[in-house]
């Protein structure tokens, strides 16, 4: 039984909150009042408790005033409201605390909705989470068609559900199907799409937003308040907006959701459950169910892990990548050496981000291939309406091809992506340096060679950095920025900043075999082949790891990378890291049977003419002399056998300071390999199991499978002293 009413609970809770007085201010204009959102000292408006309290004061003032309409606007650049304060969500300890926090937001938004005067939201820039829920409580919504304007509910990406009324008001405004699309996928939509679904009433150019808002306010004064309700239009919508149609929508949404999350992400499932339970219910009742569900979600490990991931990426956004106080070079023009798989992708990415690129290769045929690869990526974006044909042409025009070094004097950065051969790379980079300005930064996309060694004889090894992209460049979010022994802070910071300008997440890595990601990925891929050799089926291995949450099974991934490439990298790592990286003999045997994977449509899997995998190639077993698989490990044994070597190696990477912190290992693995975000990353997962358990199991595996499982000294040490990777 609740002893206090929800309003009383809010009043009591807000007594402890310190108001942020300047975060919202009133600017009267005759019978209309502008309400300006402008959180001091921040780039974004965030609805922390202090701001919400201020909002409540403003609402009370509006209630008492003689104004006839109020228009909410942001005074920030390209941000309307970025949502609730995620620091506060992170700090929530109990479900009750989380529920109470929602109650505050819900109550204040209700008070806004219940004002007697019409409220207009004039939205420019990001309007997400609590920001979107705020505008849903307004009477009229007008937004700009600027690319920075995005409206939506990304809460499930943080492992929670909308808690300030989003699950209630969005379906009321845009209907069931449209709202589930946004809520379950944690999506934001641009202005034009928001208009189409009815989420906003008008979508206008930025320059006239306030003028239009004023006009709408004046009309609203005449027409009065309104409560916008979704009216189904078109045959399908009418069909779906009735109890039977609703059931079909819920059923389909759940099916699609589970296919995507595989049951690993509770928040979107909970959001669906809430909408299903409350659709058509009275607002007050629905809000209560919403906030209880939010409370349940906010304290899950998944939510904690996803919020930590959010803060890790925020850390990267703020960081320069170096500890020294240096200014990165300004990068306006970039050259790429090698127009192959990687070079073509890098050139496309640079052009996409408005950087002019010179693409150099040994002949025009190769350059043509690179240009075509870039064009293909843009064409796909065009098809998906991400860009228009004018933009596509303009961006493609930023890429120029060359077989010589003409124009290299004006390049700020040159990224080398030619054959993986140290002598060729050294020779080509020395030649390149002689054609560039003195302070040019040279970067190499090598995947396995030492940056220190490649840069050894360059005139300025301090200006040489590793810039390791992942394939396919336009999709993979990570870049490893590798410092050779002589790389200076300025060069590292320049490549770090360039990586961010390219829209990627950089992590700084010390030079060493496989850098970070390949060093950790290879033992896992290698062990999967050992597991196959020991009598487990390809399907079983891949399915077990998919179920764990990896985006793709390890054997399918080897096919994607190319089995020949995997063997080559495994051998290099074996040479660099010793017995624990000893390559599986079966891997070389697969290559001997001319199975290279997807590229020659023959690997662990079969492929159709378009290169799409059509299932396991069961002829592999007989061809490799494996006999029929017996699946002699249970799922947990299999997953631990494949992934514990990764943790063992990661403990060494932390010890050797290959990256600065456990956070960077986790960020690297999530962004570089798709390690399941809901687990928080490799080392957070390791912490959840405990070092002692991992060491004990590794010891058993040493006895069963060999010395490559020997627990590393830093891991043993953690077990002995009961230490976690993240604090105590
Ligand atoms: P690729 O074989 O597709 O392309 C290499 C290109 O370099 C070819 O077009 C070739 O004509 C050109 N080239 C060779 N010598 C040249 C020279 N002297 N000047 C200019 N161009 C020259 O190779 P890919 O896969 O693009 O790899 C390039 C680099 O990126 C390698 O160092 C590789 O290890 C690295 N890398 C590859 C990844 C992948 O998945 N393919 C992932 C990450 C890094």
XYZ file of C-alpha atoms in Angstrom, residues 82-675:
594
model
C 19.178 15.505 -24.965
C 17.013 13.628 -22.460
C 17.218 12.809 -18.781
C 20.603 13.027 -17.088
C 22.234 9.615 -17.633
C 24.555 10.176 -14.637
C 21.409 10.176 -12.502
C 20.097 6.982 -14.128
C 23.483 5.385 -13.468
C 23.250 6.300 -9.805
C 19.870 4.582 -9.263
C 20.354 1.788 -6.746
C 16.930 0.240 -6.204
C 13.843 -0.315 -8.318
C 11.879 1.930 -5.942
C 14.405 4.760 -6.353
C 14.144 4.423 -10.143
C 10.359 4.348 -10.016
C 10.329 7.475 -7.846
C 12.635 9.253 -10.289
C 10.183 8.506 -13.100
C 7.298 9.643 -10.963
C 8.921 13.074 -10.753
C 9.234 13.391 -14.537
C 5.770 11.967 -15.171
C 4.094 14.255 -12.626
C 5.772 17.383 -13.982
C 4.936 16.460 -17.585
C 1.318 15.891 -16.510
C 1.298 19.331 -14.935
C 2.580 20.743 -18.215
C -0.087 18.907 -20.174
C -2.788 20.130 -17.805
C -1.941 23.826 -18.165
C -4.905 25.812 -19.435
C -2.930 27.600 -22.155
C -1.657 25.968 -25.364
C 1.987 24.881 -25.233
C 4.087 24.791 -28.389
C 7.427 23.008 -28.760
C 9.697 24.616 -31.378
C 12.233 21.860 -31.907
C 15.611 22.282 -33.506
C 18.328 19.652 -32.992
C 18.298 16.455 -30.954
C 15.083 15.903 -29.039
C 15.480 12.470 -27.533
C 14.448 10.357 -24.574
C 13.014 12.609 -21.875
C 13.143 15.408 -24.477
C 10.848 13.544 -26.842
C 8.552 12.628 -23.942
C 8.491 16.320 -22.996
C 7.325 17.468 -26.437
C 4.700 14.717 -26.445
C 3.159 16.426 -23.415
C 2.974 19.720 -25.355
C -0.035 20.614 -27.506
C 1.765 21.461 -30.760
C 5.115 20.319 -32.106
C 7.029 22.059 -34.878
C 10.509 20.937 -35.852
C 13.209 21.925 -38.324
C 14.233 19.921 -41.361
C 17.884 20.388 -40.391
C 19.997 17.180 -40.336
C 20.705 17.784 -36.631
C 17.012 17.423 -35.777
C 16.301 13.925 -34.537
C 13.331 12.963 -32.442
C 12.876 9.644 -30.705
C 13.179 7.343 -27.739
C 16.591 5.655 -27.514
C 16.089 4.425 -23.908
C 16.304 0.700 -24.729
C 19.866 1.310 -25.930
C 20.675 1.984 -22.278
C 18.795 -1.090 -21.098
C 15.801 0.866 -19.752
C 12.418 1.859 -21.174
C 10.939 5.334 -21.635
C 9.901 6.373 -18.140
C 8.507 9.895 -18.485
C 5.353 8.822 -20.325
C 6.873 7.805 -23.677
C 5.231 4.387 -23.773
C 1.876 6.085 -23.156
C 1.883 9.283 -25.184
C 3.774 8.181 -28.279
C 1.240 5.470 -29.247
C -1.567 7.973 -28.570
C 0.024 10.463 -30.969
C 1.372 8.278 -33.803
C -0.412 4.969 -33.410
C 0.711 1.546 -32.313
C 2.784 0.355 -35.249
C 4.779 3.573 -35.686
C 5.443 3.962 -31.995
C 6.634 0.382 -31.548
C 9.056 0.947 -34.436
C 10.628 3.765 -32.437
C 10.378 2.436 -28.880
C 11.548 -1.143 -29.478
C 14.491 -0.222 -31.681
C 15.475 2.806 -29.595
C 15.216 4.854 -32.761
C 15.310 8.545 -33.512
C 13.764 9.959 -36.674
C 14.610 13.071 -38.713
C 12.125 15.942 -39.095
C 10.589 14.801 -42.377
C 9.869 11.345 -41.006
C 8.496 12.777 -37.778
C 6.085 14.838 -39.873
C 5.019 11.842 -41.933
C 4.120 9.797 -38.863
C 2.330 12.730 -37.204
C 4.893 13.026 -34.409
C 5.208 16.723 -35.308
C 2.642 19.046 -36.862
C 5.059 20.915 -39.102
C 8.623 20.492 -40.331
C 10.166 23.777 -41.474
C 13.571 25.317 -42.315
C 15.598 26.328 -39.280
C 15.522 29.999 -40.295
C 11.748 30.286 -39.947
C 11.156 27.977 -36.977
C 10.417 30.746 -34.501
C 8.272 32.699 -36.943
C 6.131 29.612 -37.596
C 5.985 28.797 -33.887
C 4.702 32.318 -33.215
C 2.044 31.892 -35.903
C 0.957 28.523 -34.493
C 0.810 30.047 -30.992
C -1.433 32.866 -32.203
C -3.751 30.427 -33.957
C -3.770 28.185 -30.896
C -4.849 31.088 -28.735
C -7.935 31.265 -30.946
C -8.467 27.505 -31.179
C -7.468 26.672 -27.612
C -5.733 23.588 -26.264
C -5.946 20.276 -27.974
C -5.044 16.671 -27.356
C -3.722 15.210 -30.532
C -4.850 11.628 -31.051
C -3.742 9.270 -33.781
C -6.301 8.813 -36.520
C -5.565 5.785 -38.655
C -5.486 6.578 -42.330
C -5.295 4.136 -45.188
C -6.685 0.620 -45.360
C -3.859 -1.178 -43.526
C -3.739 1.277 -40.634
C -7.475 1.112 -40.096
C -7.255 -2.660 -40.174
C -4.468 -2.728 -37.587
C -5.986 -0.149 -35.210
C -8.600 -2.432 -33.669
C -8.229 -5.038 -30.934
C -7.670 -7.909 -33.354
C -5.304 -5.891 -35.547
C -3.440 -4.779 -32.414
C -2.833 -8.411 -31.483
C -1.318 -9.006 -34.910
C 0.967 -5.973 -34.478
C 2.106 -7.128 -31.007
C 2.694 -10.667 -32.191
C 4.775 -9.567 -35.197
C 6.715 -7.024 -33.139
C 7.645 -9.644 -30.563
C 8.731 -12.120 -33.204
C 10.930 -9.544 -34.949
C 12.319 -8.383 -31.617
C 13.346 -11.821 -30.416
C 14.943 -12.601 -33.761
C 17.108 -9.550 -33.194
C 17.870 -9.657 -29.481
C 17.831 -13.458 -29.034
C 16.372 -12.788 -25.636
C 19.535 -11.055 -24.407
C 18.078 -7.566 -24.039
C 15.207 -7.421 -21.528
C 14.351 -3.704 -21.991
C 12.708 -3.771 -25.438
C 10.744 -6.859 -24.386
C 9.604 -5.034 -21.264
C 8.677 -1.943 -23.298
C 6.567 -4.115 -25.585
C 4.902 -5.741 -22.583
C 4.095 -2.287 -21.123
C 2.613 -0.950 -24.363
C 0.605 -4.151 -24.814
C -0.729 -4.027 -21.272
C -1.584 -0.321 -21.298
C -2.634 0.496 -24.862
C -6.043 2.172 -24.582
C -5.806 2.420 -20.776
C -6.302 5.669 -18.802
C -3.097 7.720 -18.727
C -2.627 7.693 -14.930
C -2.872 3.895 -14.757
C -0.605 3.425 -17.753
C 2.015 5.747 -16.307
C 2.128 3.748 -13.111
C 2.761 0.531 -15.011
C 5.413 2.302 -17.082
C 7.347 3.598 -14.086
C 7.240 0.251 -12.294
C 8.652 -1.423 -15.394
C 11.326 1.274 -15.651
C 12.288 0.542 -12.045
C 12.707 -3.153 -12.843
C 14.884 -2.420 -15.860
C 17.069 0.292 -14.346
C 18.664 -2.104 -11.888
C 19.459 -4.933 -14.317
C 23.092 -5.808 -15.071
C 22.318 -5.303 -18.743
C 21.330 -1.697 -18.116
C 24.400 -1.066 -15.954
C 26.588 -2.543 -18.710
C 24.987 -0.511 -21.487
C 25.225 2.686 -19.453
C 28.910 1.986 -18.783
C 29.400 1.531 -22.516
C 27.681 4.873 -23.112
C 30.098 6.572 -20.724
C 33.104 4.859 -22.322
C 32.162 6.312 -25.704
C 31.572 9.706 -24.065
C 35.081 9.450 -22.597
C 36.495 8.941 -26.081
C 34.548 11.941 -27.387
C 36.166 14.172 -24.773
C 39.658 12.679 -24.924
C 42.579 13.720 -27.149
C 44.061 10.225 -26.947
C 47.276 11.461 -25.307
C 48.185 12.641 -21.836
C 50.263 15.616 -22.995
C 48.735 18.972 -23.791
C 49.113 19.091 -27.584
C 47.073 20.500 -30.422
C 46.288 18.005 -33.180
C 47.097 19.133 -36.733
C 44.195 20.447 -38.748
C 43.286 17.785 -41.319
C 41.584 18.990 -44.475
C 43.224 16.865 -47.146
C 44.145 13.216 -46.942
C 45.899 10.830 -49.340
C 45.373 7.082 -49.305
C 48.016 4.732 -50.715
C 46.496 1.573 -52.173
C 42.999 1.468 -53.671
C 42.229 -2.106 -52.610
C 39.628 -3.432 -50.173
C 40.744 -1.148 -47.363
C 42.020 1.871 -49.345
C 38.773 2.147 -51.338
C 36.766 1.972 -48.110
C 38.914 4.584 -46.356
C 38.633 6.972 -49.332
C 34.835 6.592 -49.337
C 34.652 7.256 -45.611
C 36.790 10.393 -45.856
C 34.662 11.739 -48.726
C 31.517 10.910 -46.800
C 32.844 13.118 -43.997
C 33.655 15.944 -46.427
C 37.431 15.454 -46.498
C 39.088 15.615 -49.895
C 41.036 12.434 -50.718
C 43.790 11.575 -53.167
C 43.739 7.841 -53.901
C 47.058 6.516 -55.216
C 47.757 3.065 -56.601
C 50.214 1.500 -59.062
C 47.883 1.693 -62.054
C 44.563 3.183 -63.138
C 42.867 -0.179 -63.190
C 43.445 -0.527 -59.452
C 42.279 3.057 -58.858
C 39.137 2.372 -60.889
C 38.407 -0.581 -58.610
C 38.776 1.583 -55.510
C 36.528 4.293 -56.962
C 33.911 1.712 -57.893
C 33.998 0.305 -54.361
C 33.422 3.816 -52.962
C 30.646 4.453 -55.485
C 28.939 1.177 -54.497
C 28.820 2.190 -50.845
C 27.359 5.601 -51.734
C 24.823 3.934 -54.075
C 23.584 1.751 -51.234
C 23.216 4.852 -49.045
C 21.292 6.495 -51.895
C 18.978 3.497 -52.168
C 18.267 3.679 -48.448
C 17.603 7.433 -48.836
C 20.494 8.296 -46.515
C 21.813 10.732 -49.124
C 20.406 12.217 -52.326
C 21.958 11.899 -55.775
C 23.319 15.446 -55.692
C 25.154 14.755 -52.428
C 26.425 11.475 -53.782
C 27.951 13.153 -56.840
C 29.432 15.934 -54.760
C 30.982 13.505 -52.303
C 32.359 11.237 -55.019
C 33.964 14.326 -56.586
C 36.011 14.719 -53.393
C 37.950 11.567 -54.336
C 40.589 11.917 -57.042
C 42.843 9.158 -58.360
C 46.535 9.255 -59.131
C 49.426 6.932 -59.978
C 52.071 9.473 -58.972
C 52.657 11.858 -56.110
C 51.224 14.962 -57.739
C 49.345 17.050 -55.184
C 50.942 15.269 -52.216
C 52.584 18.532 -51.051
C 49.199 19.736 -49.806
C 48.207 16.570 -47.949
C 47.942 16.807 -44.160
C 47.810 13.058 -43.579
C 48.733 10.086 -45.776
C 47.193 6.711 -44.897
C 49.024 3.711 -46.310
C 46.888 0.644 -47.168
C 49.075 -1.319 -49.600
C 50.257 -4.948 -49.483
C 51.117 -6.407 -46.091
C 54.882 -6.610 -46.697
C 57.230 -4.707 -44.419
C 59.889 -4.021 -47.061
C 57.382 -2.715 -49.591
C 55.707 -0.577 -46.933
C 59.042 0.890 -45.769
C 60.129 1.720 -49.298
C 56.792 3.259 -50.316
C 56.473 5.314 -47.119
C 60.025 6.718 -47.448
C 59.264 7.679 -51.048
C 55.954 9.249 -49.958
C 57.645 11.322 -47.235
C 59.982 12.822 -49.839
C 56.979 14.144 -51.811
C 55.079 15.604 -48.844
C 55.371 18.710 -46.703
C 57.697 18.442 -43.764
C 55.100 18.096 -41.015
C 52.893 15.567 -42.820
C 51.590 12.759 -40.605
C 52.062 9.312 -42.148
C 49.806 6.494 -40.996
C 49.757 2.785 -41.787
C 46.726 0.513 -41.823
C 48.887 -2.570 -41.307
C 47.053 -5.347 -39.515
C 50.024 -7.314 -38.242
C 53.358 -5.528 -38.751
C 55.195 -3.515 -36.117
C 54.708 0.248 -36.399
C 58.098 0.832 -34.801
C 59.742 -1.413 -37.405
C 57.918 0.031 -40.421
C 58.762 3.589 -39.317
C 62.356 2.895 -38.285
C 64.103 4.516 -41.269
C 61.615 7.255 -42.035
C 63.030 10.800 -41.884
C 60.530 11.592 -39.116
C 59.512 8.379 -37.311
C 57.908 10.587 -34.637
C 55.282 11.603 -37.212
C 54.427 8.005 -38.080
C 51.379 6.262 -36.514
C 49.380 3.077 -36.970
C 45.778 3.686 -37.996
C 44.148 0.279 -38.007
C 40.704 0.252 -39.611
C 38.479 -2.819 -39.611
C 36.799 -4.412 -42.589
C 34.304 -3.293 -43.915
C 35.505 0.227 -43.205
C 32.137 1.953 -43.561
C 30.480 -0.350 -41.039
C 33.077 -1.177 -38.384
C 33.121 1.515 -35.709
C 36.622 1.004 -34.281
C 40.039 2.387 -35.212
C 43.156 1.318 -33.316
C 45.607 4.222 -33.127
C 48.969 2.549 -32.668
C 51.946 4.326 -31.209
C 55.359 3.122 -32.304
C 58.288 3.641 -29.946
C 59.026 7.028 -31.488
C 55.525 8.277 -32.297
C 55.013 11.648 -30.624
C 51.896 12.984 -28.897
C 51.073 15.401 -31.693
C 50.985 12.691 -34.361
C 48.965 10.299 -32.178
C 46.512 13.082 -31.245
C 46.110 14.051 -34.912
C 45.191 10.513 -35.969
C 42.946 10.157 -32.908
C 41.110 13.372 -33.825
C 40.934 12.346 -37.496
C 39.403 9.007 -36.489
C 36.674 10.847 -34.612
C 36.149 13.209 -37.548
C 35.608 10.067 -39.631
C 32.828 9.112 -37.208
C 34.764 6.240 -35.638
C 35.673 5.331 -32.071
C 39.460 5.365 -31.660
C 41.418 3.577 -28.955
C 45.124 4.175 -28.443
C 47.143 0.953 -28.516
C 50.808 0.237 -27.871
C 52.745 -1.420 -30.676
C 52.886 -5.209 -30.300
C 51.832 -8.424 -32.086
C 48.195 -8.161 -33.244
C 47.864 -4.808 -31.410
C 44.809 -5.278 -29.176
C 41.854 -6.613 -31.151
C 43.561 -9.219 -33.326
C 45.699 -10.350 -30.405
C 42.520 -11.158 -28.457
C 40.403 -12.324 -31.372
C 42.868 -14.834 -32.798
C 43.130 -17.159 -29.769
C 39.328 -17.360 -29.835
C 39.092 -18.120 -33.556
C 41.981 -20.530 -33.304
C 40.411 -22.375 -30.372
C 37.140 -22.695 -32.295
C 39.046 -24.664 -34.932
C 40.613 -26.834 -32.187
C 37.077 -27.448 -30.848
C 35.999 -28.509 -34.343
C 39.006 -30.824 -34.595
C 37.941 -32.397 -31.279
C 34.629 -33.601 -32.678
C 32.157 -30.727 -32.365
C 30.059 -29.671 -35.320
C 30.363 -26.360 -37.144
C 26.682 -25.586 -36.475
C 27.004 -26.379 -32.782
C 30.111 -24.235 -32.313
C 28.689 -21.234 -34.146
C 25.234 -21.531 -32.569
C 26.658 -21.738 -29.043
C 28.602 -18.526 -29.475
C 25.728 -16.790 -31.211
C 23.599 -17.699 -28.226
C 26.236 -16.228 -25.943
C 25.712 -13.010 -27.899
C 28.548 -12.844 -30.433
C 27.239 -11.240 -33.640
C 28.449 -14.153 -35.770
C 29.772 -17.636 -35.038
C 33.594 -17.910 -35.021
C 33.793 -20.333 -37.964
C 31.570 -18.157 -40.132
C 33.754 -15.222 -39.111
C 36.889 -17.099 -40.222
C 35.175 -17.664 -43.572
C 34.461 -13.909 -43.781
C 38.026 -12.922 -42.947
C 39.436 -15.538 -45.336
C 40.829 -18.805 -43.979
C 44.200 -18.130 -45.650
C 44.406 -14.683 -44.000
C 43.430 -16.171 -40.628
C 46.206 -18.780 -40.951
C 48.712 -16.065 -41.810
C 47.732 -13.912 -38.836
C 47.629 -16.955 -36.527
C 51.188 -17.817 -37.552
C 52.415 -14.245 -36.976
C 50.810 -14.175 -33.538
C 52.124 -17.666 -32.795
C 55.627 -16.395 -33.566
C 55.154 -13.261 -31.458
C 53.336 -14.692 -28.451
C 54.646 -18.231 -28.143
C 52.874 -21.449 -27.179
C 49.588 -19.909 -26.020
C 48.951 -18.674 -29.585
C 50.008 -21.914 -31.248
C 47.863 -22.200 -34.430
C 45.556 -25.184 -34.818
C 47.084 -27.630 -37.361
C 43.572 -28.107 -38.746
C 43.470 -24.468 -39.863
C 46.383 -24.963 -42.315
C 44.831 -28.225 -43.448
C 41.649 -26.350 -44.416
C 43.680 -23.966 -46.581
C 45.478 -26.941 -48.183
C 42.066 -28.132 -49.396
C 41.712 -24.719 -51.135
C 39.018 -23.571 -48.778
C 39.614 -19.837 -48.400
C 36.155 -18.941 -47.133
C 33.652 -16.493 -48.554
C 36.039 -15.056 -51.143
C 36.257 -18.303 -53.142
C 32.798 -19.437 -51.966
C 34.285 -22.468 -50.293
C 34.937 -22.659 -46.571
C 33.274 -24.059 -43.462
C 30.091 -22.834 -45.129
C 28.650 -23.096 -48.651
C 27.902 -19.946 -50.646
C 25.524 -19.023 -53.462
C 26.507 -17.080 -56.579
C 26.045 -13.777 -54.689
C 28.387 -14.854 -51.922
C 25.603 -15.408 -49.381
C 26.172 -18.370 -47.088
C 23.654 -21.164 -47.641
C 24.531 -23.340 -44.670
C 27.326 -25.505 -43.355
C 29.376 -27.418 -45.908
C 29.180 -30.890 -44.389
C 31.743 -32.250 -46.836
C 34.358 -30.506 -44.648
C 34.364 -33.301 -42.075
C 35.229 -36.120 -44.486
C 37.660 -33.961 -46.464
C 39.607 -33.127 -43.311
C 39.375 -36.669 -41.956
C 37.317 -35.570 -38.939
C 34.641 -38.258 -38.790
C 31.097 -37.370 -37.849
C 30.813 -34.756 -35.043
C 29.768 -35.911 -31.563
C 29.376 -32.558 -29.792
C 31.218 -33.788 -26.736
C 31.155 -30.446 -24.876
C 28.112 -28.885 -23.326
C 27.308 -25.303 -24.377
C 28.920 -23.662 -21.371
C 32.072 -25.759 -21.688
C 32.280 -24.849 -25.353
C 31.798 -21.127 -24.788
C 34.327 -21.053 -21.943
C 36.857 -23.036 -23.950
C 36.554 -20.584 -26.838
C 36.498 -17.365 -24.796
C 38.663 -17.934 -21.713
C 41.864 -17.788 -23.791
C 40.695 -14.293 -24.794
C 40.384 -13.252 -21.155
C 43.755 -14.815 -20.356
C 45.377 -12.772 -23.117
C 43.485 -9.618 -22.142
C 44.871 -9.870 -18.595
C 48.345 -9.722 -20.156
C 47.367 -6.760 -22.365
C 46.215 -4.817 -19.297
C 49.434 -5.728 -17.479
C 51.618 -4.746 -20.459
C 49.670 -1.507 -20.842
C 48.825 -2.365 -24.451
C 45.853 -0.127 -23.768
C 45.448 2.350 -20.967
C 42.698 0.614 -18.991
C 40.260 -2.336 -18.831
C 37.638 0.058 -20.242
C 39.653 0.328 -23.440
C 39.870 -3.476 -23.744
C 36.092 -3.669 -23.453
C 35.459 -0.794 -25.813
C 37.885 -2.317 -28.342
C 36.240 -5.728 -28.176
C 32.702 -4.396 -28.434
C 33.473 -2.000 -31.290
C 36.068 -4.166 -33.068
C 34.561 -7.648 -32.758
C 30.955 -7.087 -31.715
C 31.530 -8.695 -28.313
